[in-house]
Each structure stands twice: as structure tokens, then as C-alpha cells.
Amino acid sequence: MSSSEQGAPRDQDAQAVRAAYDDVAADYATHLPDTRAEAPADLAMVDDFVAAVRSFAAPEQATVLDAGCGTGRMSRYLADRGVQVRGIDLSPGMIEQAARHHADIPFDVGSIAALPYAAATVDGVLLWYSFIHTPASEQPGIFSEARRVVRDGGFVLAGFQVGKGVQDVSDAYRPLGHDIALVRYPFTPDQVAGWLADAGFTEVQRLVRPAAGREREDQGFLLARA
């Protein structure tokens, strides 16, 4: 049963998300240090994104913003595949972990809904499960910001849980000793495609795969071009 069905609040502000991830940051880095949680199909989409960015820009100069980078595990994956990466996350605690574990990658504290970068400064933006704690009413601003900072012809890749409503994910952290309040919002692929299109992107590739392991929902991935 989703938390919306249980009467939980449907809106969650950025301050609550930041506080929750500051609380769990060290354990998050320990228990999810790399891409082992991703299915091969997930990483294939990231590889296609990297290939697209590298074909658009000079291969050794291709730049990617990992928007909502958390502890930097996907930043590491991108950097190891030959693109210049910069990460940003709302949570200072998560950024502290990212900088500690990936000292060769620059990281900033900031919101993906108000990126502190000039327009048209990167070749690609990765939104890897980084907009899932933001309600649908605020999603257009996130995708507009991605479009603002990516160069014409560049790419964005969005990863998210597929579905509707709201899921309370607080319990996932309680076995680690964290009493937090955190919800996430699943979206349909057509919803995400609509936000991308409204922001000025054209969909290039779409993947929806069935839930596996402990996943509650199917997983969606959209690659789009500015």
C-alpha cells in the first residue's frame, strides 16, 4: 500500500529531503558505494548516454553534470567512462561523502531546481533518481533547469521509479538506526517525457524494465536531446 493510501502528506519540501539525506549520508555511502544496485539494462542506458555525449562533444572534453549526485557513485561511473563530471546535491552530508570517496571529481552543494551554473555550460545532464523526492507540480522547474545548462544538441538521461501516487521510504533506513521522514514520488514514463518535451528536449530512447529483487516498482529511463 502506498503512503498516500495511508493518509501520509503528499507534499515534501526540499528542507525535509536535505535533512533526511544529511542524516543517512555516511551509511548510504557505506551500503551503496557503487553501481552494484543497478541492473545491466540500467547501466546500458547510462553507457548509451555517455556515448551520445561523447559523440556530440569532443570525446576528451565532453562534460556531464550529475544533478542530484548523492555520494557520487554515478559520478564515478561516468568519470571512469571518459567524460568530465561535476556533481551537485542538495545535501551537504552527501556531498561530504562524495568528496571524501571521489576526491578527483568536483562537487557542489545546491538544488537541481536552481542550478548555480551559467547557461549552456555542459554537454549532458544526468538525473539519476534525483527528482523522485519532488512532487509532480515542481517537476517542470527541474527539467527547465537541466535544459538551461545543457548546450543545444546535448543530452539528458532521467532515471526514476514508474508508477503513481507516493511511497513512504522512511522504513528502509530504520534498520540502520535512522528515524527519518522521507517519501518518493513514482511517475509514468509519459509524465517524464512530457516534462522533457515542455523543457525543450526531444526523446531519443526509452526503457521500462520490471521490478527486480526488493524493488517495489518498475524502473524507467528516458534519454532525450536538447
PDB file of N, CA and C in Angstrom, residues 38-131:
ATOM      1  N   GLU A  38      22.376  -1.348  -9.587  1.00  0.00           N
ATOM      2  CA  GLU A  38      21.806  -1.171 -10.916  1.00  0.00           C
ATOM      3  C   GLU A  38      21.799  -2.492 -11.685  1.00  0.00           C
ATOM      4  N   ALA A  39      20.733  -2.716 -12.426  1.00  0.00           N
ATOM      5  CA  ALA A  39      20.662  -3.860 -13.333  1.00  0.00           C
ATOM      6  C   ALA A  39      21.509  -3.568 -14.567  1.00  0.00           C
ATOM      7  N   PRO A  40      21.939  -4.626 -15.284  1.00  0.00           N
ATOM      8  CA  PRO A  40      22.712  -4.386 -16.506  1.00  0.00           C
ATOM      9  C   PRO A  40      22.000  -3.468 -17.496  1.00  0.00           C
ATOM     10  N   ALA A  41      20.685  -3.584 -17.585  1.00  0.00           N
ATOM     11  CA  ALA A  41      19.942  -2.729 -18.517  1.00  0.00           C
ATOM     12  C   ALA A  41      20.018  -1.263 -18.101  1.00  0.00           C
ATOM     13  N   ASP A  42      20.022  -1.014 -16.783  1.00  0.00           N
ATOM     14  CA  ASP A  42      20.146   0.359 -16.287  1.00  0.00           C
ATOM     15  C   ASP A  42      21.463   0.974 -16.737  1.00  0.00           C
ATOM     16  N   LEU A  43      22.534   0.218 -16.514  1.00  0.00           N
ATOM     17  CA  LEU A  43      23.860   0.728 -16.854  1.00  0.00           C
ATOM     18  C   LEU A  43      24.040   0.839 -18.364  1.00  0.00           C
ATOM     19  N   ALA A  44      23.347   0.001 -19.119  1.00  0.00           N
ATOM     20  CA  ALA A  44      23.406   0.113 -20.576  1.00  0.00           C
ATOM     21  C   ALA A  44      22.835   1.456 -21.031  1.00  0.00           C
ATOM     22  N   MET A  45      21.799   1.925 -20.340  1.00  0.00           N
ATOM     23  CA  MET A  45      21.251   3.240 -20.664  1.00  0.00           C
ATOM     24  C   MET A  45      22.251   4.350 -20.339  1.00  0.00           C
ATOM     25  N   VAL A  46      22.963   4.197 -19.224  1.00  0.00           N
ATOM     26  CA  VAL A  46      23.989   5.191 -18.880  1.00  0.00           C
ATOM     27  C   VAL A  46      25.112   5.152 -19.918  1.00  0.00           C
ATOM     28  N   ASP A  47      25.485   3.959 -20.346  1.00  0.00           N
ATOM     29  CA  ASP A  47      26.530   3.836 -21.363  1.00  0.00           C
ATOM     30  C   ASP A  47      26.090   4.487 -22.676  1.00  0.00           C
ATOM     31  N   ASP A  48      24.815   4.321 -23.041  1.00  0.00           N
ATOM     32  CA  ASP A  48      24.304   4.969 -24.249  1.00  0.00           C
ATOM     33  C   ASP A  48      24.329   6.490 -24.101  1.00  0.00           C
ATOM     34  N   PHE A  49      24.004   6.972 -22.912  1.00  0.00           N
ATOM     35  CA  PHE A  49      24.064   8.405 -22.620  1.00  0.00           C
ATOM     36  C   PHE A  49      25.492   8.925 -22.781  1.00  0.00           C
ATOM     37  N   VAL A  50      26.450   8.212 -22.210  1.00  0.00           N
ATOM     38  CA  VAL A  50      27.851   8.628 -22.320  1.00  0.00           C
ATOM     39  C   VAL A  50      28.290   8.646 -23.777  1.00  0.00           C
ATOM     40  N   ALA A  51      27.928   7.604 -24.522  1.00  0.00           N
ATOM     41  CA  ALA A  51      28.311   7.535 -25.934  1.00  0.00           C
ATOM     42  C   ALA A  51      27.707   8.697 -26.717  1.00  0.00           C
ATOM     43  N   ALA A  52      26.461   9.038 -26.410  1.00  0.00           N
ATOM     44  CA  ALA A  52      25.807  10.145 -27.100  1.00  0.00           C
ATOM     45  C   ALA A  52      26.501  11.467 -26.792  1.00  0.00           C
ATOM     46  N   VAL A  53      26.833  11.684 -25.531  1.00  0.00           N
ATOM     47  CA  VAL A  53      27.505  12.925 -25.138  1.00  0.00           C
ATOM     48  C   VAL A  53      28.883  13.011 -25.785  1.00  0.00           C
ATOM     49  N   ARG A  54      29.602  11.906 -25.784  1.00  0.00           N
ATOM     50  CA  ARG A  54      30.951  11.905 -26.362  1.00  0.00           C
ATOM     51  C   ARG A  54      30.914  12.083 -27.877  1.00  0.00           C
ATOM     52  N   SER A  55      29.849  11.639 -28.517  1.00  0.00           N
ATOM     53  CA  SER A  55      29.745  11.826 -29.967  1.00  0.00           C
ATOM     54  C   SER A  55      29.335  13.253 -30.316  1.00  0.00           C
ATOM     55  N   PHE A  56      28.654  13.913 -29.386  1.00  0.00           N
ATOM     56  CA  PHE A  56      28.237  15.300 -29.593  1.00  0.00           C
ATOM     57  C   PHE A  56      29.395  16.259 -29.370  1.00  0.00           C
ATOM     58  N   ALA A  57      30.147  16.042 -28.298  1.00  0.00           N
ATOM     59  CA  ALA A  57      31.280  16.908 -27.954  1.00  0.00           C
ATOM     60  C   ALA A  57      32.582  16.225 -28.348  1.00  0.00           C
ATOM     61  N   ALA A  58      33.679  16.950 -28.247  1.00  0.00           N
ATOM     62  CA  ALA A  58      34.979  16.313 -28.430  1.00  0.00           C
ATOM     63  C   ALA A  58      35.133  15.255 -27.344  1.00  0.00           C
ATOM     64  N   PRO A  59      35.462  13.997 -27.709  1.00  0.00           N
ATOM     65  CA  PRO A  59      35.444  12.902 -26.730  1.00  0.00           C
ATOM     66  C   PRO A  59      36.194  13.177 -25.441  1.00  0.00           C
ATOM     67  N   GLU A  60      37.326  13.824 -25.507  1.00  0.00           N
ATOM     68  CA  GLU A  60      38.107  14.056 -24.300  1.00  0.00           C
ATOM     69  C   GLU A  60      37.685  15.319 -23.557  1.00  0.00           C
ATOM     70  N   GLN A  61      36.726  16.057 -24.120  1.00  0.00           N
ATOM     71  CA  GLN A  61      36.288  17.303 -23.484  1.00  0.00           C
ATOM     72  C   GLN A  61      34.813  17.279 -23.114  1.00  0.00           C
ATOM     73  N   ALA A  62      34.140  16.160 -23.304  1.00  0.00           N
ATOM     74  CA  ALA A  62      32.714  16.059 -23.013  1.00  0.00           C
ATOM     75  C   ALA A  62      32.470  16.264 -21.520  1.00  0.00           C
ATOM     76  N   THR A  63      31.496  17.123 -21.195  1.00  0.00           N
ATOM     77  CA  THR A  63      31.218  17.460 -19.809  1.00  0.00           C
ATOM     78  C   THR A  63      29.815  17.026 -19.428  1.00  0.00           C
ATOM     79  N   VAL A  64      29.686  16.461 -18.224  1.00  0.00           N
ATOM     80  CA  VAL A  64      28.393  15.984 -17.738  1.00  0.00           C
ATOM     81  C   VAL A  64      28.177  16.504 -16.327  1.00  0.00           C
ATOM     82  N   LEU A  65      26.984  16.996 -16.062  1.00  0.00           N
ATOM     83  CA  LEU A  65      26.574  17.366 -14.718  1.00  0.00           C
ATOM     84  C   LEU A  65      25.753  16.230 -14.131  1.00  0.00           C
ATOM     85  N   ASP A  66      26.229  15.677 -13.026  1.00  0.00           N
ATOM     86  CA  ASP A  66      25.479  14.670 -12.284  1.00  0.00           C
ATOM     87  C   ASP A  66      24.596  15.426 -11.298  1.00  0.00           C
ATOM     88  N   ALA A  67      23.360  15.683 -11.693  1.00  0.00           N
ATOM     89  CA  ALA A  67      22.455  16.560 -10.958  1.00  0.00           C
ATOM     90  C   ALA A  67      21.664  15.761  -9.924  1.00  0.00           C
ATOM     91  N   GLY A  68      22.021  15.956  -8.659  1.00  0.00           N
ATOM     92  CA  GLY A  68      21.479  15.130  -7.589  1.00  0.00           C
ATOM     93  C   GLY A  68      22.361  13.909  -7.405  1.00  0.00           C
ATOM     94  N   CYS A  69      23.651  14.161  -7.243  1.00  0.00           N
ATOM     95  CA  CYS A  69      24.671  13.113  -7.310  1.00  0.00           C
ATOM     96  C   CYS A  69      24.771  12.255  -6.066  1.00  0.00           C
ATOM     97  N   GLY A  70      24.159  12.672  -4.959  1.00  0.00           N
ATOM     98  CA  GLY A  70      24.282  11.887  -3.733  1.00  0.00           C
ATOM     99  C   GLY A  70      25.731  11.765  -3.303  1.00  0.00           C
ATOM    100  N   THR A  71      26.159  10.536  -3.041  1.00  0.00           N
ATOM    101  CA  THR A  71      27.526  10.297  -2.587  1.00  0.00           C
ATOM    102  C   THR A  71      28.508  10.100  -3.734  1.00  0.00           C
ATOM    103  N   GLY A  72      28.061  10.357  -4.954  1.00  0.00           N
ATOM    104  CA  GLY A  72      28.981  10.372  -6.089  1.00  0.00           C
ATOM    105  C   GLY A  72      29.209   9.055  -6.787  1.00  0.00           C
ATOM    106  N   ARG A  73      28.403   8.043  -6.500  1.00  0.00           N
ATOM    107  CA  ARG A  73      28.662   6.734  -7.106  1.00  0.00           C
ATOM    108  C   ARG A  73      28.456   6.744  -8.621  1.00  0.00           C
ATOM    109  N   MET A  74      27.435   7.462  -9.110  1.00  0.00           N
ATOM    110  CA  MET A  74      27.241   7.550 -10.550  1.00  0.00           C
ATOM    111  C   MET A  74      28.233   8.527 -11.181  1.00  0.00           C
ATOM    112  N   SER A  75      28.647   9.524 -10.417  1.00  0.00           N
ATOM    113  CA  SER A  75      29.703  10.425 -10.903  1.00  0.00           C
ATOM    114  C   SER A  75      30.962   9.624 -11.205  1.00  0.00           C
ATOM    115  N   ARG A  76      31.291   8.704 -10.313  1.00  0.00           N
ATOM    116  CA  ARG A  76      32.448   7.843 -10.515  1.00  0.00           C
ATOM    117  C   ARG A  76      32.294   6.997 -11.783  1.00  0.00           C
ATOM    118  N   TYR A  77      31.105   6.434 -11.958  1.00  0.00           N
ATOM    119  CA  TYR A  77      30.849   5.605 -13.137  1.00  0.00           C
ATOM    120  C   TYR A  77      31.029   6.419 -14.418  1.00  0.00           C
ATOM    121  N   LEU A  78      30.519   7.621 -14.423  1.00  0.00           N
ATOM    122  CA  LEU A  78      30.654   8.485 -15.595  1.00  0.00           C
ATOM    123  C   LEU A  78      32.110   8.858 -15.848  1.00  0.00           C
ATOM    124  N   ALA A  79      32.807   9.257 -14.808  1.00  0.00           N
ATOM    125  CA  ALA A  79      34.203   9.668 -14.963  1.00  0.00           C
ATOM    126  C   ALA A  79      35.066   8.519 -15.483  1.00  0.00           C
ATOM    127  N   ASP A  80      34.778   7.319 -15.035  1.00  0.00           N
ATOM    128  CA  ASP A  80      35.544   6.156 -15.479  1.00  0.00           C
ATOM    129  C   ASP A  80      35.285   5.819 -16.941  1.00  0.00           C
ATOM    130  N   ARG A  81      34.280   6.448 -17.524  1.00  0.00           N
ATOM    131  CA  ARG A  81      33.961   6.206 -18.935  1.00  0.00           C
ATOM    132  C   ARG A  81      34.335   7.388 -19.828  1.00  0.00           C
ATOM    133  N   GLY A  82      35.174   8.260 -19.294  1.00  0.00           N
ATOM    134  CA  GLY A  82      35.853   9.225 -20.150  1.00  0.00           C
ATOM    135  C   GLY A  82      35.195  10.574 -20.320  1.00  0.00           C
ATOM    136  N   VAL A  83      34.243  10.926 -19.434  1.00  0.00           N
ATOM    137  CA  VAL A  83      33.696  12.278 -19.517  1.00  0.00           C
ATOM    138  C   VAL A  83      34.128  13.070 -18.289  1.00  0.00           C
ATOM    139  N   GLN A  84      34.166  14.388 -18.443  1.00  0.00           N
ATOM    140  CA  GLN A  84      34.483  15.267 -17.327  1.00  0.00           C
ATOM    141  C   GLN A  84      33.194  15.510 -16.538  1.00  0.00           C
ATOM    142  N   VAL A  85      33.213  15.177 -15.274  1.00  0.00           N
ATOM    143  CA  VAL A  85      31.998  15.179 -14.461  1.00  0.00           C
ATOM    144  C   VAL A  85      32.087  16.229 -13.355  1.00  0.00           C
ATOM    145  N   ARG A  86      30.955  16.849 -13.100  1.00  0.00           N
ATOM    146  CA  ARG A  86      30.784  17.678 -11.917  1.00  0.00           C
ATOM    147  C   ARG A  86      29.490  17.222 -11.259  1.00  0.00           C
ATOM    148  N   GLY A  87      29.483  17.094  -9.938  1.00  0.00           N
ATOM    149  CA  GLY A  87      28.293  16.657  -9.227  1.00  0.00           C
ATOM    150  C   GLY A  87      27.723  17.748  -8.355  1.00  0.00           C
ATOM    151  N   ILE A  88      26.412  17.721  -8.178  1.00  0.00           N
ATOM    152  CA  ILE A  88      25.747  18.665  -7.272  1.00  0.00           C
ATOM    153  C   ILE A  88      24.644  17.933  -6.531  1.00  0.00           C
ATOM    154  N   ASP A  89      24.478  18.257  -5.257  1.00  0.00           N
ATOM    155  CA  ASP A  89      23.421  17.637  -4.464  1.00  0.00           C
ATOM    156  C   ASP A  89      22.945  18.621  -3.407  1.00  0.00           C
ATOM    157  N   LEU A  90      21.681  18.477  -3.046  1.00  0.00           N
ATOM    158  CA  LEU A  90      21.073  19.341  -2.042  1.00  0.00           C
ATOM    159  C   LEU A  90      21.645  19.132  -0.646  1.00  0.00           C
ATOM    160  N   SER A  91      22.116  17.910  -0.377  1.00  0.00           N
ATOM    161  CA  SER A  91      22.545  17.530   0.970  1.00  0.00           C
ATOM    162  C   SER A  91      24.040  17.745   1.190  1.00  0.00           C
ATOM    163  N   PRO A  92      24.420  18.632   2.104  1.00  0.00           N
ATOM    164  CA  PRO A  92      25.844  18.793   2.424  1.00  0.00           C
ATOM    165  C   PRO A  92      26.469  17.498   2.924  1.00  0.00           C
ATOM    166  N   GLY A  93      25.694  16.708   3.654  1.00  0.00           N
ATOM    167  CA  GLY A  93      26.226  15.440   4.141  1.00  0.00           C
ATOM    168  C   GLY A  93      26.573  14.481   3.019  1.00  0.00           C
ATOM    169  N   MET A  94      25.731  14.412   2.008  1.00  0.00           N
ATOM    170  CA  MET A  94      26.008  13.540   0.867  1.00  0.00           C
ATOM    171  C   MET A  94      27.216  14.053   0.080  1.00  0.00           C
ATOM    172  N   ILE A  95      27.304  15.376  -0.076  1.00  0.00           N
ATOM    173  CA  ILE A  95      28.443  15.947  -0.790  1.00  0.00           C
ATOM    174  C   ILE A  95      29.741  15.716  -0.015  1.00  0.00           C
ATOM    175  N   GLU A  96      29.692  15.779   1.296  1.00  0.00           N
ATOM    176  CA  GLU A  96      30.881  15.477   2.096  1.00  0.00           C
ATOM    177  C   GLU A  96      31.368  14.062   1.812  1.00  0.00           C
ATOM    178  N   GLN A  97      30.452  13.113   1.730  1.00  0.00           N
ATOM    179  CA  GLN A  97      30.827  11.731   1.417  1.00  0.00           C
ATOM    180  C   GLN A  97      31.358  11.616  -0.014  1.00  0.00           C
ATOM    181  N   ALA A  98      30.716  12.303  -0.941  1.00  0.00           N
ATOM    182  CA  ALA A  98      31.170  12.260  -2.334  1.00  0.00           C
ATOM    183  C   ALA A  98      32.594  12.774  -2.471  1.00  0.00           C
ATOM    184  N   ALA A  99      32.871  13.891  -1.841  1.00  0.00           N
ATOM    185  CA  ALA A  99      34.216  14.475  -1.921  1.00  0.00           C
ATOM    186  C   ALA A  99      35.251  13.586  -1.247  1.00  0.00           C
ATOM    187  N   ARG A 100      34.861  12.910  -0.199  1.00  0.00           N
ATOM    188  CA  ARG A 100      35.779  12.027   0.525  1.00  0.00           C
ATOM    189  C   ARG A 100      36.149  10.798  -0.301  1.00  0.00           C
ATOM    190  N   HIS A 101      35.166  10.242  -0.983  1.00  0.00           N
ATOM    191  CA  HIS A 101      35.390   8.993  -1.704  1.00  0.00           C
ATOM    192  C   HIS A 101      35.811   9.193  -3.159  1.00  0.00           C
ATOM    193  N   HIS A 102      35.596  10.394  -3.696  1.00  0.00           N
ATOM    194  CA  HIS A 102      35.932  10.658  -5.102  1.00  0.00           C
ATOM    195  C   HIS A 102      36.603  12.024  -5.195  1.00  0.00           C
ATOM    196  N   ALA A 103      37.775  12.104  -4.632  1.00  0.00           N
ATOM    197  CA  ALA A 103      38.458  13.389  -4.473  1.00  0.00           C
ATOM    198  C   ALA A 103      38.842  14.034  -5.807  1.00  0.00           C
ATOM    199  N   ASP A 104      38.878  13.271  -6.879  1.00  0.00           N
ATOM    200  CA  ASP A 104      39.270  13.810  -8.182  1.00  0.00           C
ATOM    201  C   ASP A 104      38.103  14.446  -8.932  1.00  0.00           C
ATOM    202  N   ILE A 105      36.905  14.365  -8.386  1.00  0.00           N
ATOM    203  CA  ILE A 105      35.716  14.914  -9.039  1.00  0.00           C
ATOM    204  C   ILE A 105      35.224  16.122  -8.243  1.00  0.00           C
ATOM    205  N   PRO A 106      34.929  17.241  -8.903  1.00  0.00           N
ATOM    206  CA  PRO A 106      34.408  18.407  -8.167  1.00  0.00           C
ATOM    207  C   PRO A 106      32.925  18.237  -7.838  1.00  0.00           C
ATOM    208  N   PHE A 107      32.557  18.634  -6.634  1.00  0.00           N
ATOM    209  CA  PHE A 107      31.178  18.537  -6.176  1.00  0.00           C
ATOM    210  C   PHE A 107      30.744  19.855  -5.544  1.00  0.00           C
ATOM    211  N   ASP A 108      29.465  20.170  -5.689  1.00  0.00           N
ATOM    212  CA  ASP A 108      28.892  21.383  -5.121  1.00  0.00           C
ATOM    213  C   ASP A 108      27.616  21.043  -4.354  1.00  0.00           C
ATOM    214  N   VAL A 109      27.307  21.858  -3.369  1.00  0.00           N
ATOM    215  CA  VAL A 109      26.027  21.781  -2.670  1.00  0.00           C
ATOM    216  C   VAL A 109      25.064  22.742  -3.358  1.00  0.00           C
ATOM    217  N   GLY A 110      23.901  22.243  -3.738  1.00  0.00           N
ATOM    218  CA  GLY A 110      22.925  23.104  -4.388  1.00  0.00           C
ATOM    219  C   GLY A 110      21.714  22.323  -4.838  1.00  0.00           C
ATOM    220  N   SER A 111      20.713  23.042  -5.301  1.00  0.00           N
ATOM    221  CA  SER A 111      19.451  22.450  -5.715  1.00  0.00           C
ATOM    222  C   SER A 111      19.410  22.212  -7.218  1.00  0.00           C
ATOM    223  N   ILE A 112      18.882  21.058  -7.626  1.00  0.00           N
ATOM    224  CA  ILE A 112      18.720  20.793  -9.060  1.00  0.00           C
ATOM    225  C   ILE A 112      17.588  21.625  -9.644  1.00  0.00           C
ATOM    226  N   ALA A 113      16.791  22.254  -8.792  1.00  0.00           N
ATOM    227  CA  ALA A 113      15.726  23.139  -9.268  1.00  0.00           C
ATOM    228  C   ALA A 113      16.210  24.570  -9.448  1.00  0.00           C
ATOM    229  N   ALA A 114      17.437  24.850  -9.026  1.00  0.00           N
ATOM    230  CA  ALA A 114      18.018  26.189  -9.178  1.00  0.00           C
ATOM    231  C   ALA A 114      19.533  26.011  -9.280  1.00  0.00           C
ATOM    232  N   LEU A 115      19.986  25.479 -10.394  1.00  0.00           N
ATOM    233  CA  LEU A 115      21.396  25.136 -10.558  1.00  0.00           C
ATOM    234  C   LEU A 115      22.273  26.383 -10.563  1.00  0.00           C
ATOM    235  N   PRO A 116      23.377  26.369  -9.814  1.00  0.00           N
ATOM    236  CA  PRO A 116      24.244  27.552  -9.720  1.00  0.00           C
ATOM    237  C   PRO A 116      25.280  27.624 -10.836  1.00  0.00           C
ATOM    238  N   TYR A 117      24.847  27.375 -12.061  1.00  0.00           N
ATOM    239  CA  TYR A 117      25.767  27.358 -13.205  1.00  0.00           C
ATOM    240  C   TYR A 117      25.187  28.220 -14.324  1.00  0.00           C
ATOM    241  N   ALA A 118      26.084  28.720 -15.160  1.00  0.00           N
ATOM    242  CA  ALA A 118      25.661  29.527 -16.301  1.00  0.00           C
ATOM    243  C   ALA A 118      24.964  28.661 -17.338  1.00  0.00           C
ATOM    244  N   ALA A 119      24.222  29.303 -18.216  1.00  0.00           N
ATOM    245  CA  ALA A 119      23.509  28.597 -19.279  1.00  0.00           C
ATOM    246  C   ALA A 119      24.480  27.985 -20.280  1.00  0.00           C
ATOM    247  N   ALA A 120      24.074  26.856 -20.843  1.00  0.00           N
ATOM    248  CA  ALA A 120      24.805  26.209 -21.936  1.00  0.00           C
ATOM    249  C   ALA A 120      26.266  25.944 -21.590  1.00  0.00           C
ATOM    250  N   THR A 121      26.489  25.292 -20.443  1.00  0.00           N
ATOM    251  CA  THR A 121      27.859  25.058 -19.996  1.00  0.00           C
ATOM    252  C   THR A 121      28.242  23.582 -19.924  1.00  0.00           C
ATOM    253  N   VAL A 122      27.300  22.663 -20.152  1.00  0.00           N
ATOM    254  CA  VAL A 122      27.623  21.234 -20.120  1.00  0.00           C
ATOM    255  C   VAL A 122      27.037  20.556 -21.351  1.00  0.00           C
ATOM    256  N   ASP A 123      27.583  19.379 -21.666  1.00  0.00           N
ATOM    257  CA  ASP A 123      27.113  18.608 -22.819  1.00  0.00           C
ATOM    258  C   ASP A 123      26.042  17.592 -22.446  1.00  0.00           C
ATOM    259  N   GLY A 124      25.927  17.285 -21.171  1.00  0.00           N
ATOM    260  CA  GLY A 124      24.922  16.332 -20.738  1.00  0.00           C
ATOM    261  C   GLY A 124      24.569  16.530 -19.278  1.00  0.00           C
ATOM    262  N   VAL A 125      23.350  16.147 -18.917  1.00  0.00           N
ATOM    263  CA  VAL A 125      22.883  16.192 -17.535  1.00  0.00           C
ATOM    264  C   VAL A 125      22.316  14.827 -17.178  1.00  0.00           C
ATOM    265  N   LEU A 126      22.795  14.259 -16.089  1.00  0.00           N
ATOM    266  CA  LEU A 126      22.270  13.005 -15.571  1.00  0.00           C
ATOM    267  C   LEU A 126      21.346  13.304 -14.395  1.00  0.00           C
ATOM    268  N   LEU A 127      20.104  12.872 -14.504  1.00  0.00           N
ATOM    269  CA  LEU A 127      19.121  12.974 -13.418  1.00  0.00           C
ATOM    270  C   LEU A 127      18.777  11.556 -12.988  1.00  0.00           C
ATOM    271  N   TRP A 128      19.672  10.960 -12.206  1.00  0.00           N
ATOM    272  CA  TRP A 128      19.566   9.543 -11.861  1.00  0.00           C
ATOM    273  C   TRP A 128      18.847   9.392 -10.521  1.00  0.00           C
ATOM    274  N   TYR A 129      17.539   9.199 -10.587  1.00  0.00           N
ATOM    275  CA  TYR A 129      16.707   9.066  -9.387  1.00  0.00           C
ATOM    276  C   TYR A 129      16.852  10.283  -8.469  1.00  0.00           C
ATOM    277  N   SER A 130      17.146  11.410  -9.044  1.00  0.00           N
ATOM    278  CA  SER A 130      17.400  12.606  -8.240  1.00  0.00           C
ATOM    279  C   SER A 130      16.193  13.532  -8.155  1.00  0.00           C
ATOM    280  N   PHE A 131      15.156  13.275  -8.946  1.00  0.00           N
ATOM    281  CA  PHE A 131      13.949  14.112  -8.887  1.00  0.00           C
ATOM    282  C   PHE A 131      12.781  13.364  -8.250  1.00  0.00           C
TER     283      PHE A 131
END
